[in-house]
XYZ file of C-alpha atoms in Angstrom:
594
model
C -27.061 -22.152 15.537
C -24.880 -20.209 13.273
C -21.327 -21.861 12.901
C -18.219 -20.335 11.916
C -18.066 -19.221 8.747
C -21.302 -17.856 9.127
C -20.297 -15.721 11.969
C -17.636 -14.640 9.611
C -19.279 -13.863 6.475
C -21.799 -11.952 8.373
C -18.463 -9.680 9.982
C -17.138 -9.480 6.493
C -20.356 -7.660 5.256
C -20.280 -4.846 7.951
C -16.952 -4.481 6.827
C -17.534 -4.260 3.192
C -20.461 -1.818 4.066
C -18.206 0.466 6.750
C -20.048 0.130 9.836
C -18.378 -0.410 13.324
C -18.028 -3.985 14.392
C -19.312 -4.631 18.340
C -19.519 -7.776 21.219
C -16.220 -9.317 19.379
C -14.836 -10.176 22.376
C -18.246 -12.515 22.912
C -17.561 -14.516 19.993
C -14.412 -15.445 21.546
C -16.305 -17.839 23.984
C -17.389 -19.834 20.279
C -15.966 -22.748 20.251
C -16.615 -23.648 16.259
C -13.792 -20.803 15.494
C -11.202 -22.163 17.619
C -11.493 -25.941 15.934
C -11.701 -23.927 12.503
C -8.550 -22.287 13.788
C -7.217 -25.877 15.018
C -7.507 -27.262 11.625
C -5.640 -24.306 10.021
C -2.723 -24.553 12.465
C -2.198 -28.184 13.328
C -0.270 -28.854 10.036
C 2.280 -25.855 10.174
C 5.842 -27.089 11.459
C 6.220 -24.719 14.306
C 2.912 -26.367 15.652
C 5.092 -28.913 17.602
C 7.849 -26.349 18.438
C 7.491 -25.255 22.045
C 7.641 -21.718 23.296
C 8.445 -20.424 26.545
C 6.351 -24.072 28.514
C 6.079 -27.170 26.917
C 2.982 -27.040 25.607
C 2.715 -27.676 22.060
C -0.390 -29.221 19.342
C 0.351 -32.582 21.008
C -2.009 -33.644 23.117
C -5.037 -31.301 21.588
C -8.072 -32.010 23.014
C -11.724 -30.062 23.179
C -11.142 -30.095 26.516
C -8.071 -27.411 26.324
C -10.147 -25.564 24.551
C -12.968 -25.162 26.782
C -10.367 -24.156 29.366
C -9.520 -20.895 27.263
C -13.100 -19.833 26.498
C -13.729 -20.435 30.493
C -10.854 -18.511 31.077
C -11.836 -15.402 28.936
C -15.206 -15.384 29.935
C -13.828 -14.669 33.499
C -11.378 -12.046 32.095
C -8.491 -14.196 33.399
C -6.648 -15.212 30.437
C -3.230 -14.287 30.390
C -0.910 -14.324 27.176
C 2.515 -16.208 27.919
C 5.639 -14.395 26.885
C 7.132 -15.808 23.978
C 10.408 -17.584 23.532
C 12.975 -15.579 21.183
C 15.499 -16.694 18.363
C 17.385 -15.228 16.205
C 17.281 -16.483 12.312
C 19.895 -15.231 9.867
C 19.853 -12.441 6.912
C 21.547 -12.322 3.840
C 23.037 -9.380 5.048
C 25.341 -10.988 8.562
C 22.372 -9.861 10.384
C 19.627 -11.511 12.361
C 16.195 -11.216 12.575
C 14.659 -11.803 15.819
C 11.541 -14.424 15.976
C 9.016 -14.949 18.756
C 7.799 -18.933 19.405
C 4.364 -18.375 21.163
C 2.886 -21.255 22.982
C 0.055 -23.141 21.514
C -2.672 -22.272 23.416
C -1.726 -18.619 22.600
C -1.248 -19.396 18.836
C -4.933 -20.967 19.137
C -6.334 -17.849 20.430
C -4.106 -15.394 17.891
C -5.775 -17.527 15.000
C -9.295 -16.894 16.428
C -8.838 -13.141 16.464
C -6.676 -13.028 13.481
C -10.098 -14.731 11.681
C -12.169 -11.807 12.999
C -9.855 -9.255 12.708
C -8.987 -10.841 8.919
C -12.946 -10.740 7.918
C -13.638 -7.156 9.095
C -10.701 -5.723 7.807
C -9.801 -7.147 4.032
C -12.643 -5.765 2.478
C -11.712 -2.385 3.838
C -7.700 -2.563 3.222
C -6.338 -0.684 0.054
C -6.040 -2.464 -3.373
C -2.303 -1.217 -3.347
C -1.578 -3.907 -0.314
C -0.910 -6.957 -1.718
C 1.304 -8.714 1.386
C -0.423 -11.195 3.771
C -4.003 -10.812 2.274
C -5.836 -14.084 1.048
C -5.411 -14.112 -2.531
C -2.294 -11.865 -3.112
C 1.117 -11.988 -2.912
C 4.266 -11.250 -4.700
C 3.008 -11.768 -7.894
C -0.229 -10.240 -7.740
C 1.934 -7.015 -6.506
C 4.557 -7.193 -9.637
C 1.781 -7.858 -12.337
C 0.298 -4.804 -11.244
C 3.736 -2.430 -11.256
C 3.989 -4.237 -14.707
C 0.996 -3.179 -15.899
C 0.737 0.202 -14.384
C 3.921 1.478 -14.885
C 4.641 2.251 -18.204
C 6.039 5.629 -19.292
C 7.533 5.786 -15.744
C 10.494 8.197 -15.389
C 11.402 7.269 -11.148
C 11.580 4.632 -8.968
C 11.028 5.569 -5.066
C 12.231 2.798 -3.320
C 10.697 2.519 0.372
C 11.624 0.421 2.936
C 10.676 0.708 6.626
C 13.584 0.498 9.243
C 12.450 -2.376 11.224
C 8.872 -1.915 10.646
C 7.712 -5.049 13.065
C 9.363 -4.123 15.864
C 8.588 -0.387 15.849
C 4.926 -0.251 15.142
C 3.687 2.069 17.895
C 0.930 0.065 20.478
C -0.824 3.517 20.798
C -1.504 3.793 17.426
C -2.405 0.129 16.679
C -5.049 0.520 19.923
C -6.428 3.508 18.226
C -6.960 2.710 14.927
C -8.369 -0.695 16.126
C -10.898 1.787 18.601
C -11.687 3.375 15.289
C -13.659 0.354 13.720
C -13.855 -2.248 16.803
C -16.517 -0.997 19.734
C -15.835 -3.515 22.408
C -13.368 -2.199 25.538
C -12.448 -6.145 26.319
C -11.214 -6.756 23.105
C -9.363 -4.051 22.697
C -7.515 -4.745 26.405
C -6.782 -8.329 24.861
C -4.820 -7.208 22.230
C -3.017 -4.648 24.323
C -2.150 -7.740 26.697
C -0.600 -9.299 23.838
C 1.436 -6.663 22.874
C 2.590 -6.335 26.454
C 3.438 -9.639 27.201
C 7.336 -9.718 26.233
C 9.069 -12.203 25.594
C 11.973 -14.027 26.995
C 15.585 -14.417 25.628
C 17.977 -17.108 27.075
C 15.070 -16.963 30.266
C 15.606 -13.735 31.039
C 12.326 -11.932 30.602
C 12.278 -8.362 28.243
C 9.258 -6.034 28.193
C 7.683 -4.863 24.679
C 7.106 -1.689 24.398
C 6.621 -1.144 20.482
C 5.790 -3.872 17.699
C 4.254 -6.445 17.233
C 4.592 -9.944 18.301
C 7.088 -11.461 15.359
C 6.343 -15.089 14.797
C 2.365 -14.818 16.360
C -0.258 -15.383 13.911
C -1.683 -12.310 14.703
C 1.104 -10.137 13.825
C 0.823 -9.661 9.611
C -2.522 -8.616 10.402
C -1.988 -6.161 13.122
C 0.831 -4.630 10.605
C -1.273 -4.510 7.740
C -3.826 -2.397 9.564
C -1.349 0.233 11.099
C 0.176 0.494 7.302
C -3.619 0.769 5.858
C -2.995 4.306 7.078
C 0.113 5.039 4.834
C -1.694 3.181 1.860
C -4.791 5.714 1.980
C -2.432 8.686 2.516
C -0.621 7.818 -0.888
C -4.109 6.616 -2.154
C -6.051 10.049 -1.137
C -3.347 12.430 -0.788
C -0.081 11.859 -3.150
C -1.515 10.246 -5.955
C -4.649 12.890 -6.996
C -1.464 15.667 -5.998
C 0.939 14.492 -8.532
C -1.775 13.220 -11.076
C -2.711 15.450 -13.877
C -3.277 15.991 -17.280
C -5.088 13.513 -19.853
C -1.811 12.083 -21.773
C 1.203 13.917 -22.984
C 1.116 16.543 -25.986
C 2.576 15.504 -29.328
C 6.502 15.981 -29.966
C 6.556 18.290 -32.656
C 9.661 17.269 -33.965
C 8.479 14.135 -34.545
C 5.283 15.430 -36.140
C 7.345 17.263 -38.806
C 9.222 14.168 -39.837
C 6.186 11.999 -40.118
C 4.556 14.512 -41.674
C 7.009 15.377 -44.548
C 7.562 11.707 -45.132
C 4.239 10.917 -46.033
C 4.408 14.163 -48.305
C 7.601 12.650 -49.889
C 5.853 9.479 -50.501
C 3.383 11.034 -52.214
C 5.397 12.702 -54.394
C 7.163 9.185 -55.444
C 10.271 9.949 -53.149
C 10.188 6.293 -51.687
C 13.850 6.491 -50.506
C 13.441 9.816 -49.380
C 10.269 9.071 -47.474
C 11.949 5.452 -45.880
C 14.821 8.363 -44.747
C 12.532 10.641 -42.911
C 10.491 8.047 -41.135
C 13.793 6.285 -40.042
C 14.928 9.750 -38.187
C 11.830 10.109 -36.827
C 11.955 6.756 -35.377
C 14.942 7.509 -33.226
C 12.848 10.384 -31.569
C 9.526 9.967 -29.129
C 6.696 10.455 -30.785
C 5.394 12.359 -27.274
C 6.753 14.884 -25.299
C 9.426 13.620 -22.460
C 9.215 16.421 -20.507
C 5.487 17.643 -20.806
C 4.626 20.297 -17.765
C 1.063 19.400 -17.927
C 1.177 15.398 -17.146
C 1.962 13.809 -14.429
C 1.441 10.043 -12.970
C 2.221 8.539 -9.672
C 1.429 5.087 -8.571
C 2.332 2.797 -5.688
C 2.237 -0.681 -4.227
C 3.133 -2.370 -1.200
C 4.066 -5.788 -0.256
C 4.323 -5.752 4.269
C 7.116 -3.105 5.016
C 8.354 -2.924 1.139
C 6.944 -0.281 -1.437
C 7.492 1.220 -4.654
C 5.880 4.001 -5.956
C 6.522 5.052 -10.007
C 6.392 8.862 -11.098
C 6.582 10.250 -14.358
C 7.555 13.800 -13.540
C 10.459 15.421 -13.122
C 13.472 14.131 -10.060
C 12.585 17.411 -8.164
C 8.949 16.382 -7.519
C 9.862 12.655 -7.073
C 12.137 14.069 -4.365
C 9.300 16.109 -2.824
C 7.056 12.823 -2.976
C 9.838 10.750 -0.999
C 10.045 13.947 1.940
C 6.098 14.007 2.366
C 6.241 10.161 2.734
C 9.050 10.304 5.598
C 7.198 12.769 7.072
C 3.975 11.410 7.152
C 5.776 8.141 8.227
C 7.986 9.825 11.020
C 4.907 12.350 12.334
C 1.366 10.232 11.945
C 2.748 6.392 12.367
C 6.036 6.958 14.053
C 7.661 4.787 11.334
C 11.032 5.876 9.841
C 12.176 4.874 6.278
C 15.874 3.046 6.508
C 18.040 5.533 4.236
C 20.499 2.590 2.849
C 17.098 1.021 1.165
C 14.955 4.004 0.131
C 16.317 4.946 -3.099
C 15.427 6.982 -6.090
C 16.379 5.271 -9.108
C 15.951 6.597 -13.019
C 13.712 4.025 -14.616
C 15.546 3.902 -17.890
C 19.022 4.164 -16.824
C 18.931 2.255 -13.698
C 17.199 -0.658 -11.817
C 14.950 -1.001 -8.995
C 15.236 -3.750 -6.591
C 11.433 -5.259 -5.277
C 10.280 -8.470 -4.006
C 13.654 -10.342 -5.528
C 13.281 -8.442 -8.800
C 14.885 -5.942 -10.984
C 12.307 -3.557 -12.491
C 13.310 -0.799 -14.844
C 11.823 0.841 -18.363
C 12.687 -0.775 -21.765
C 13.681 0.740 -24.334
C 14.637 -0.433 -28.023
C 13.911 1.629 -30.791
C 14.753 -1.296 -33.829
C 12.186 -3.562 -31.950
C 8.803 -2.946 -33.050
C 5.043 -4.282 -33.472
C 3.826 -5.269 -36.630
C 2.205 -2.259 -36.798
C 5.418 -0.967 -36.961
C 4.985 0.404 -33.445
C 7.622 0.899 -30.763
C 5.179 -0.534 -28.345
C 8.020 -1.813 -25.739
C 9.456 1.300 -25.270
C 8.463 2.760 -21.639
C 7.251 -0.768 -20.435
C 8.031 -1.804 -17.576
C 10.688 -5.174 -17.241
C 10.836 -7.390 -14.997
C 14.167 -9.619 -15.057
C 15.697 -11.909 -12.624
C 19.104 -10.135 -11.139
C 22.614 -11.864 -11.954
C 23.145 -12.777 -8.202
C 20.020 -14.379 -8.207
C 21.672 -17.036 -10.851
C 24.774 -16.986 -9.275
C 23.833 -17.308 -5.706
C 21.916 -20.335 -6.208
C 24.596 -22.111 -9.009
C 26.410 -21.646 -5.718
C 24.671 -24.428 -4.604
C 26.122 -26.835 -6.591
C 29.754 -25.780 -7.346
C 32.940 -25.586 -5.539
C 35.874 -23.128 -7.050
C 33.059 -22.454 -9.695
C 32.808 -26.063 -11.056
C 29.510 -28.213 -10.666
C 29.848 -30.901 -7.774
C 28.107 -33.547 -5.550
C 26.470 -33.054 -2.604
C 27.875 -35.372 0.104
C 25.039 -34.723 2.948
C 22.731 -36.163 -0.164
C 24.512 -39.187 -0.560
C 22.736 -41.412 1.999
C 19.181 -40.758 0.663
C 17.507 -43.073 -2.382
C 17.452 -42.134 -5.478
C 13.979 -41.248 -5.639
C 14.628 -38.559 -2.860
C 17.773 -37.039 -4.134
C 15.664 -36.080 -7.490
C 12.731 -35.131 -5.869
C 15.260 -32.839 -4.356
C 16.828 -31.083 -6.628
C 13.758 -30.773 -8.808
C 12.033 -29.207 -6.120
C 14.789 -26.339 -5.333
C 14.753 -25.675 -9.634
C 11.219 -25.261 -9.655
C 10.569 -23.162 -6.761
C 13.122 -20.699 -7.999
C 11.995 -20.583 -11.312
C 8.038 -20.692 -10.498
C 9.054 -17.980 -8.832
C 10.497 -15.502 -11.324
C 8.350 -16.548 -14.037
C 7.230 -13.017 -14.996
C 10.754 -12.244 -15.678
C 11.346 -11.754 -19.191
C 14.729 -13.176 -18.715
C 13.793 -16.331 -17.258
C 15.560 -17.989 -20.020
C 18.683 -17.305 -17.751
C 18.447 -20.096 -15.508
C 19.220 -22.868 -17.904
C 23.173 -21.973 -16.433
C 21.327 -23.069 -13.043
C 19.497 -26.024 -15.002
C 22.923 -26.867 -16.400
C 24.886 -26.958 -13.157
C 21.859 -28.660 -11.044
C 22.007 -31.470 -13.775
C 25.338 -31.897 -13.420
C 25.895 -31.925 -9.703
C 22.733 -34.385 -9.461
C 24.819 -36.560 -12.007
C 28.128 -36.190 -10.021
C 25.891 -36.697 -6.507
C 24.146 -40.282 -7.814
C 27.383 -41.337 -9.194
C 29.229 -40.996 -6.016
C 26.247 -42.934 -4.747
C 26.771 -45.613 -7.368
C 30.692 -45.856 -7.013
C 30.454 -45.173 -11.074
C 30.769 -42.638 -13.650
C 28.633 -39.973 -14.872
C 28.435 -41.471 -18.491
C 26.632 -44.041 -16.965
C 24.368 -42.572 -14.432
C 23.198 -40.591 -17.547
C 22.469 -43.723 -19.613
C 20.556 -45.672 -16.811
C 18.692 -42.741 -15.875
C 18.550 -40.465 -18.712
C 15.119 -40.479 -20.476
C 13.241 -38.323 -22.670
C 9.945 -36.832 -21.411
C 6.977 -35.300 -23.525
C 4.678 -32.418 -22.146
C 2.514 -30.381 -23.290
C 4.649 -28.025 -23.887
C 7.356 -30.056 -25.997
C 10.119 -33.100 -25.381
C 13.268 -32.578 -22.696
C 15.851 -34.648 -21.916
C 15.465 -35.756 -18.249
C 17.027 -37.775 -15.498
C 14.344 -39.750 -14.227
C 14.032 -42.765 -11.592
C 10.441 -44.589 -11.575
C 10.081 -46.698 -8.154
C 7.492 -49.714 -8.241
C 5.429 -50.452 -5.723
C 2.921 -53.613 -5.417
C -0.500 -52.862 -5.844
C 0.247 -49.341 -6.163
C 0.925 -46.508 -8.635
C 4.699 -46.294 -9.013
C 6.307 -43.500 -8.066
C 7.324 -41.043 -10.430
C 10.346 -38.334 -9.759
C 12.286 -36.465 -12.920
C 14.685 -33.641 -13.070
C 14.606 -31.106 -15.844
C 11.291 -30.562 -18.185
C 10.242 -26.955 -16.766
C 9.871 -24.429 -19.991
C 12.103 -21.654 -19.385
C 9.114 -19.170 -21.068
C 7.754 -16.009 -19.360
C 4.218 -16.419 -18.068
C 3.070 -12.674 -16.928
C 0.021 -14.026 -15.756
C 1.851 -16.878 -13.800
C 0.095 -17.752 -10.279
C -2.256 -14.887 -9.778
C -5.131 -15.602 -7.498
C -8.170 -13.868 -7.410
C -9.153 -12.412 -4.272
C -11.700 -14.433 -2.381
C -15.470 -12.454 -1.495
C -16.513 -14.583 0.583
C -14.884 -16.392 3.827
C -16.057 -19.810 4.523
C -14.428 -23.788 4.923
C -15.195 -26.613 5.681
C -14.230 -28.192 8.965
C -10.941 -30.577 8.400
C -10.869 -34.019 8.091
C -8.754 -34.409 11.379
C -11.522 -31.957 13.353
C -14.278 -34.848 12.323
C -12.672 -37.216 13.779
C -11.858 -35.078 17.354
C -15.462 -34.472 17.443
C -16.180 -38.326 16.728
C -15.180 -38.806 20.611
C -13.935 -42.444 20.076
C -10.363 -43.828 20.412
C -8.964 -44.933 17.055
C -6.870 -47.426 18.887
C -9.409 -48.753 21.330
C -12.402 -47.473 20.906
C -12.788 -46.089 23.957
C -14.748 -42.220 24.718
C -12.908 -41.261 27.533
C -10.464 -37.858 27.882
C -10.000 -37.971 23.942
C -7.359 -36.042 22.629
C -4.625 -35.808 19.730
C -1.180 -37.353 19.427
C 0.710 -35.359 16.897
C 4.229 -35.930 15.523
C 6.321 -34.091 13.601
C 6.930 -36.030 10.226
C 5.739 -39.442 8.832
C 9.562 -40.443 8.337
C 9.543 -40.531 12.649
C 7.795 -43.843 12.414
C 9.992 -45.955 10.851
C 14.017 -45.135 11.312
C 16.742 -47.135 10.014
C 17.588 -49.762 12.484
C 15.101 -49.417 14.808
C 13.092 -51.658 16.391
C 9.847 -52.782 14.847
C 7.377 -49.944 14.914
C 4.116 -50.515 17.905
C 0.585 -51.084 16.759
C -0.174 -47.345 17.455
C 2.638 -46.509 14.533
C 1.887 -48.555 12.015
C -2.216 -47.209 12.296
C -0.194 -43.888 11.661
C 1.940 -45.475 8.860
C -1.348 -47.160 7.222
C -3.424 -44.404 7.163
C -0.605 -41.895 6.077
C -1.411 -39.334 9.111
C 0.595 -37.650 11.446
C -1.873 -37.619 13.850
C -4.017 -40.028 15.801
C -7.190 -39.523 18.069
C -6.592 -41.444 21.173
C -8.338 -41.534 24.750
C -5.792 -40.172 27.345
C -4.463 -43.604 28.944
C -3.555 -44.767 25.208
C -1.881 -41.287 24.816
C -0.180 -41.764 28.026
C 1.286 -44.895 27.202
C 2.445 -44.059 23.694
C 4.388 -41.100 25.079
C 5.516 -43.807 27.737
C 6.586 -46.360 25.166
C 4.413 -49.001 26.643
C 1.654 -49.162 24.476
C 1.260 -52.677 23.583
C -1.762 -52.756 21.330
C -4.093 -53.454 23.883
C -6.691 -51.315 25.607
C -5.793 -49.782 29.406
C -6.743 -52.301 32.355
């Protein structure tokens, strides 16, 4: 019997090969893709975050899933409106999110895996948002090494893009590749459902479901569209012309220097080449080339012309109207900008990308090799919003709300917020700016452990201060080592991340073929026994929502059902349902059910 990943390499080859994909909604009633989905899910916090019921990953059982096949094999299921909330933006706004209920986010993950396998091989290389193997770094490695000689920045960004994707469209394009009438209703359902906000129920009539599973990859195949368009369309349009012809009057200088050196005229020769070095050595403004390119990451793209602003202009009115008459998508007008590469900056995925230029820097060749290149550099607000952090009236300080953790956690801490940020900009060229964010994190880690300490900095840097070697050289660290009996101490150290551009920094290559293995914790669901009792009967999962629930300060002693949790370093536990019934009770005494 073919099992999951099977069933899902075999989808991903009709894919690769173009051919329409039938009976999907029949492989909905498997019930190896919806534990495959189960151990993808189970981990992710909002898994014990209710929606609009109670239901949540608690309680998981093969049981509740054989009630959703049964129910979609009688064409009965019916998607439960989600639960809305509103998150913040940087900007005052908020952004509205959808909580589904489990059983729904079960179900999304199933036909997310389908819909995932038919459509990535098919989806543009210029996507790089939401796909397995790509990201935000895949999509600025390749506008840094595409983009040089660029002359414009289009900025595009959709207004809302989630919440006005048109169901018609979506339906369609699905009908396009998907021949199967029930599974094309299902999806439909889902983008009906609606959701409810403060109980009051709201029909959907456009987008898709934010905060579902399903919904990056619904997106991704409505925007597919606007990536071929640019692909097919734009891109052969404004693309001509083998490279740029030679500047003359750069020709001429070169050419009578190397004349005058000839002739013995050293100084005169050194003269010559030094003009011409202040001119490009092609023409700017060259009627016969042209370049375009483009990426997208979700609802954010940047295309890169070298042309003149009129027909970078043109380019931005054919992709509103495309947008506004074929996907009835419009671009927000405070975010779609056209910038000059060399004079001004671009703004993408948290980065500023623009053109260098620096005629005294050169190869050594003697070649002018970074000028045109494309930089990427990590904005000033960046550095200042997160120094922010740390200081009060723009000196370093400590963090009270830190205060009551150990030591070991306060580090771990702050080394965690330093590295994500700088992980993340690593292919900034400027990365060397954030040792003013080192500098300030160090210090208000210093100033938070001695408030902790009742003592002075002085001496919170000489009984933690250490030196640490790495491969890539000696820093000066705060660092806290916790023993542990029988065990491998713990480790935790701020400081010792090189500050060195890595262009090729955490770029993943893109998978070919789909296939895992099943989890540990969907072993031991299908192992039908009771880890507390042993017993086989009405087995299901007790989940909980961090190991640090277990054991509070000043609580009472944690039940036998805890500490298995605690010992095995789990947050979940296979139990029959009377054991799960008592935990949840608080009676659960160690013993097996009378």
């Amino acid at each position: 019997m073919r099992n999951a990943e099977t069933i899902l390499n075999i989808i991903r080859k009709r894919g690769e090969r173009g051919l329409p994909l039938g009976r999907v909604y029949r492989l909905l009633y498997r019930r190896d893709l919806y534990l495959r989905a189960y151990g993808k899910l189970y981990a992710n916090e909002g898994a014990m975050t209710p929606g609009s019921t109670s239901e949540t990953v608690d309680g998981m059982s093969v049981k509740r899933i054989d009630g959703i096949i049964e129910a979609l094999k009688v064409e009965r299921y019916r998607w439960t409106p989600v639960r809305r909330t509103y998150i913040p933006k940087k900007n005052g706004k908020k952004r509205p999110l959808g909580m589904p209920t489990w059983g729904d986010k079960l179900l999304q993950e199933v036909i997310r895996s389908i819909l995932e396998a038919y459509f990535e091989p098919r989806f543009s290389h210029y996507s790089h948002g939401f796909r397995p193997g790509r990201g935000c770094h895949t999509a600025l490695r390749d506008i840094w090494s595409r983009g040089k000689g660029t002359k414009w920045f289009i900025e595009g960004d959709l207004s809302a893009c989630f919440d006005s994707i048109d169901h018609t469209i979506l339906l369609d394009t699905l009908r396009e590749h998907i021949q199967d009438g029930r599974f094309i209703q299902l999806v439909s359902d889902l983008l009906k459902a609606g959701y409810l906000e403060e109980w009051t129920f709201n029909a959907t009539y456009s987008g898709v479901p934010q905060g579902g599973v399903l919904s990056p990859i619904l997106s991704n195949i409505v925007l597919d569209k606007l990536d071929r368009y640019v692909e097919e369309q734009l891109v052969p349009d404004y693309t001509h012309g083998r490279h740029r012809r030679t500047n003359p009057q750069y020709v001429r200088l070169t050419v009578a220097a190397s004349r005058a050196r000839k002739r013995g005229h050293s100084e005169e020769a050194k003269s010559l080449l030094k003009e011409a070095r202040t001119l490009p050595s092609r023409r700017p403004e060259d009627e016969s080339f042209r370049r375009l390119w483009y990426v997208r990451y979700a609802d954010d793209f940047l295309l890169g012309f070298i042309g003149p602003k009129t027909e970078a202009v043109e380019i931005k009115q054919k992709l509103a109207r495309y947008l506004r008459e074929q996907l009835k998508l419009t671009l927000n007008e405070d975010k779609t900008l056209l910038t000059h590469a060399r004079d001004g900056r671009a703004n993408f995925l948290g980065y500023e990308i623009h053109a260098l230029h620096c005629d005294s820097w050169r190869d050594a060749r003697g070649r002018r090799q970074i000028n045109g290149g494309i930089g990427l550099r990590v904005p000033k607000r960046v550095i200042r919003e997160h120094c922010s952090k740390y200081t009060r009236r723009g000196k370093p300080v400590h963090l009270p709300e830190r205060l009551n953790d150990d030591t070991y956690s306060v580090i771990v801490r702050y080394q965690a917020e330093y590295r994500g940020i700088v992980q993340y900009y690593q292919l900034a060229y400027n990365l060397h700016e954030f040792q003013q964010l080192k500098r300030v994190a160090q210090e208000s880690l210093a100033k938070t452990l001695a408030n902790k300490y009742r003592t002075s900095q002085a001496k919170v840097y000489r009984r933690f201060g250490r030196q640490l070697k790495t491969p890539d050289g000696t820093y000066k660290v705060l660092q806290v080592v916790v023993d542990r009996p029988g065990k491998k101490p713990l480790e935790a150290h701020f400081g010792a991340i090189p500050l060195k551009r890595q262009p090729w920094a955490f770029v993943a290559e893109v998978e070919t073929k789909v296939w895992s293995g099943r989890s540990e914790l969907v072993q031991r669901l299908l192992a039908e026994e009771c880890e507390l009792c042993g017993s086989g009967d009405q087995i299901e999962v007790h989940h909980i929502r961090k190991l640090a629930d277990l054991n509070h300060k000043g609580q009472a002693p944690r039940s036998g059902w805890a500490k298995v949790m605690a010992g095995r370093r789990r947050k979940t536990l296979v139990v029959c349902g009377s054991c799960h019934d008592r935990i949840h009770a608080g009676t659960y005494d160690g013993t097996a059910a009378a």
